[in-house]
């Protein structure tokens, strides 16, 4: 019975046993260093609006902050509890929400707002928007439209 259970688990989730090994268990990066990276990242995103760059990469952040890419990645995982893409897209969605309700963007198509918010394509925008708001961009716009 135990063997059948193991086979069943591995068949349904081949990465099951790998989850027990922590991804960054051999890293020498300290908690205090991750907190410093976190502070730098938050400042960079909130003041410089880097997320609007549709080709932003973790390598770009590494150069900007003079921090190793794997340290940035570890900070996203361990401190922010999300990956780089989700972190960036969350900022982009927040920005797009402002544009969707801004009267000066009333005549802009959703795709144009997606581009202005840093997204490369409509599909990624819709998926991210729905993930963070539980609404489509159109529904969000309609819900916040002033009559």
GROMACS .gro file of C-alpha atoms in nm:
model
  147
    1UNK     CA    1   0.000   0.000   0.000
    2UNK     CA    2   0.283   0.242   0.079
    3UNK     CA    3   0.440   0.184  -0.260
    4UNK     CA    4   0.110   0.252  -0.434
    5UNK     CA    5   0.074   0.575  -0.239
    6UNK     CA    6   0.425   0.686  -0.336
    7UNK     CA    7   0.365   0.598  -0.702
    8UNK     CA    8   0.035   0.788  -0.693
    9UNK     CA    9   0.195   1.097  -0.536
   10UNK     CA   10   0.488   1.095  -0.780
   11UNK     CA   11   0.258   1.046  -1.076
   12UNK     CA   12   0.039   1.342  -0.978
   13UNK     CA   13   0.322   1.566  -0.858
   14UNK     CA   14   0.670   1.463  -0.980
   15UNK     CA   15   0.830   1.750  -0.788
   16UNK     CA   16   0.676   1.644  -0.456
   17UNK     CA   17   0.995   1.520  -0.291
   18UNK     CA   18   1.202   1.809  -0.423
   19UNK     CA   19   0.981   2.045  -0.226
   20UNK     CA   20   1.133   1.910   0.093
   21UNK     CA   21   1.472   2.046  -0.004
   22UNK     CA   22   1.467   2.419   0.045
   23UNK     CA   23   1.573   2.603  -0.267
   24UNK     CA   24   1.823   2.832  -0.098
   25UNK     CA   25   1.947   2.602   0.179
   26UNK     CA   26   2.313   2.646   0.081
   27UNK     CA   27   2.293   3.023   0.040
   28UNK     CA   28   2.513   3.245   0.255
   29UNK     CA   29   2.277   3.542   0.219
   30UNK     CA   30   2.172   3.664   0.563
   31UNK     CA   31   1.826   3.781   0.663
   32UNK     CA   32   1.960   4.132   0.728
   33UNK     CA   33   2.104   4.145   0.376
   34UNK     CA   34   1.772   4.037   0.229
   35UNK     CA   35   1.596   4.309   0.427
   36UNK     CA   36   1.838   4.564   0.283
   37UNK     CA   37   1.774   4.434  -0.070
   38UNK     CA   38   1.399   4.451   0.000
   39UNK     CA   39   1.425   4.814   0.107
   40UNK     CA   40   1.628   4.902  -0.203
   41UNK     CA   41   1.382   4.722  -0.430
   42UNK     CA   42   1.080   4.893  -0.276
   43UNK     CA   43   1.243   5.233  -0.306
   44UNK     CA   44   1.342   5.166  -0.667
   45UNK     CA   45   0.993   5.051  -0.765
   46UNK     CA   46   0.807   5.323  -0.580
   47UNK     CA   47   1.022   5.616  -0.689
   48UNK     CA   48   1.159   5.518  -1.030
   49UNK     CA   49   0.859   5.321  -1.162
   50UNK     CA   50   1.090   5.064  -1.320
   51UNK     CA   51   0.794   4.831  -1.369
   52UNK     CA   52   0.679   5.048  -1.661
   53UNK     CA   53   0.977   4.921  -1.860
   54UNK     CA   54   0.826   4.632  -2.055
   55UNK     CA   55   1.163   4.460  -2.092
   56UNK     CA   56   1.259   4.484  -1.724
   57UNK     CA   57   1.454   4.181  -1.609
   58UNK     CA   58   1.602   4.060  -1.286
   59UNK     CA   59   1.941   4.125  -1.447
   60UNK     CA   60   1.844   4.492  -1.485
   61UNK     CA   61   1.767   4.508  -1.114
   62UNK     CA   62   2.095   4.337  -1.038
   63UNK     CA   63   2.288   4.603  -1.228
   64UNK     CA   64   2.082   4.889  -1.084
   65UNK     CA   65   2.127   4.773  -0.725
   66UNK     CA   66   2.472   4.619  -0.767
   67UNK     CA   67   2.340   4.295  -0.615
   68UNK     CA   68   2.377   3.941  -0.750
   69UNK     CA   69   2.072   3.819  -0.941
   70UNK     CA   70   2.037   3.507  -0.728
   71UNK     CA   71   2.034   3.725  -0.414
   72UNK     CA   72   1.752   3.931  -0.562
   73UNK     CA   73   1.568   3.614  -0.656
   74UNK     CA   74   1.615   3.472  -0.306
   75UNK     CA   75   1.485   3.796  -0.156
   76UNK     CA   76   1.172   3.780  -0.371
   77UNK     CA   77   1.113   3.421  -0.263
   78UNK     CA   78   1.197   3.447   0.107
   79UNK     CA   79   1.098   3.804   0.193
   80UNK     CA   80   0.828   3.905  -0.055
   81UNK     CA   81   0.691   3.549  -0.085
   82UNK     CA   82   0.648   3.590  -0.460
   83UNK     CA   83   0.860   3.564  -0.770
   84UNK     CA   84   1.006   3.849  -0.973
   85UNK     CA   85   0.733   3.839  -1.240
   86UNK     CA   86   0.449   3.851  -0.989
   87UNK     CA   87   0.614   4.137  -0.801
   88UNK     CA   88   0.657   4.342  -1.118
   89UNK     CA   89   0.314   4.259  -1.255
   90UNK     CA   90   0.146   4.352  -0.926
   91UNK     CA   91   0.293   4.704  -0.960
   92UNK     CA   92   0.186   4.716  -1.324
   93UNK     CA   93  -0.169   4.615  -1.234
   94UNK     CA   94  -0.188   4.883  -0.965
   95UNK     CA   95  -0.071   5.140  -1.218
   96UNK     CA   96  -0.317   5.018  -1.482
   97UNK     CA   97  -0.604   5.042  -1.230
   98UNK     CA   98  -0.534   5.415  -1.203
   99UNK     CA   99  -0.533   5.453  -1.581
  100UNK     CA  100  -0.854   5.254  -1.621
  101UNK     CA  101  -1.044   5.503  -1.404
  102UNK     CA  102  -0.861   5.816  -1.521
  103UNK     CA  103  -1.099   6.029  -1.733
  104UNK     CA  104  -0.815   6.126  -1.965
  105UNK     CA  105  -0.775   5.754  -2.052
  106UNK     CA  106  -1.148   5.701  -2.103
  107UNK     CA  107  -1.112   5.656  -2.481
  108UNK     CA  108  -0.802   5.436  -2.460
  109UNK     CA  109  -0.841   5.071  -2.545
  110UNK     CA  110  -0.755   4.817  -2.277
  111UNK     CA  111  -0.454   4.704  -2.484
  112UNK     CA  112  -0.316   5.059  -2.488
  113UNK     CA  113  -0.348   5.082  -2.112
  114UNK     CA  114  -0.172   4.746  -2.082
  115UNK     CA  115   0.119   4.876  -2.291
  116UNK     CA  116   0.134   5.202  -2.095
  117UNK     CA  117   0.148   4.996  -1.776
  118UNK     CA  118   0.452   4.797  -1.890
  119UNK     CA  119   0.285   4.480  -2.019
  120UNK     CA  120   0.404   4.332  -2.347
  121UNK     CA  121   0.078   4.169  -2.444
  122UNK     CA  122  -0.292   4.155  -2.372
  123UNK     CA  123  -0.292   3.793  -2.248
  124UNK     CA  124  -0.034   3.854  -1.975
  125UNK     CA  125  -0.213   4.173  -1.876
  126UNK     CA  126  -0.553   4.003  -1.846
  127UNK     CA  127  -0.409   3.709  -1.650
  128UNK     CA  128  -0.219   3.934  -1.412
  129UNK     CA  129  -0.505   4.176  -1.370
  130UNK     CA  130  -0.747   3.896  -1.291
  131UNK     CA  131  -0.499   3.733  -1.054
  132UNK     CA  132  -0.454   4.047  -0.844
  133UNK     CA  133  -0.806   4.194  -0.861
  134UNK     CA  134  -1.037   3.898  -0.933
  135UNK     CA  135  -1.181   4.111  -1.214
  136UNK     CA  136  -1.109   4.162  -1.581
  137UNK     CA  137  -0.979   4.506  -1.678
  138UNK     CA  138  -1.308   4.576  -1.859
  139UNK     CA  139  -1.514   4.482  -1.555
  140UNK     CA  140  -1.292   4.695  -1.333
  141UNK     CA  141  -1.330   4.994  -1.565
  142UNK     CA  142  -1.706   4.948  -1.588
  143UNK     CA  143  -1.739   4.910  -1.209
  144UNK     CA  144  -1.549   5.235  -1.147
  145UNK     CA  145  -1.698   5.437  -1.432
  146UNK     CA  146  -1.860   5.758  -1.317
  147UNK     CA  147  -2.212   5.790  -1.450
   0.00000   0.00000   0.00000
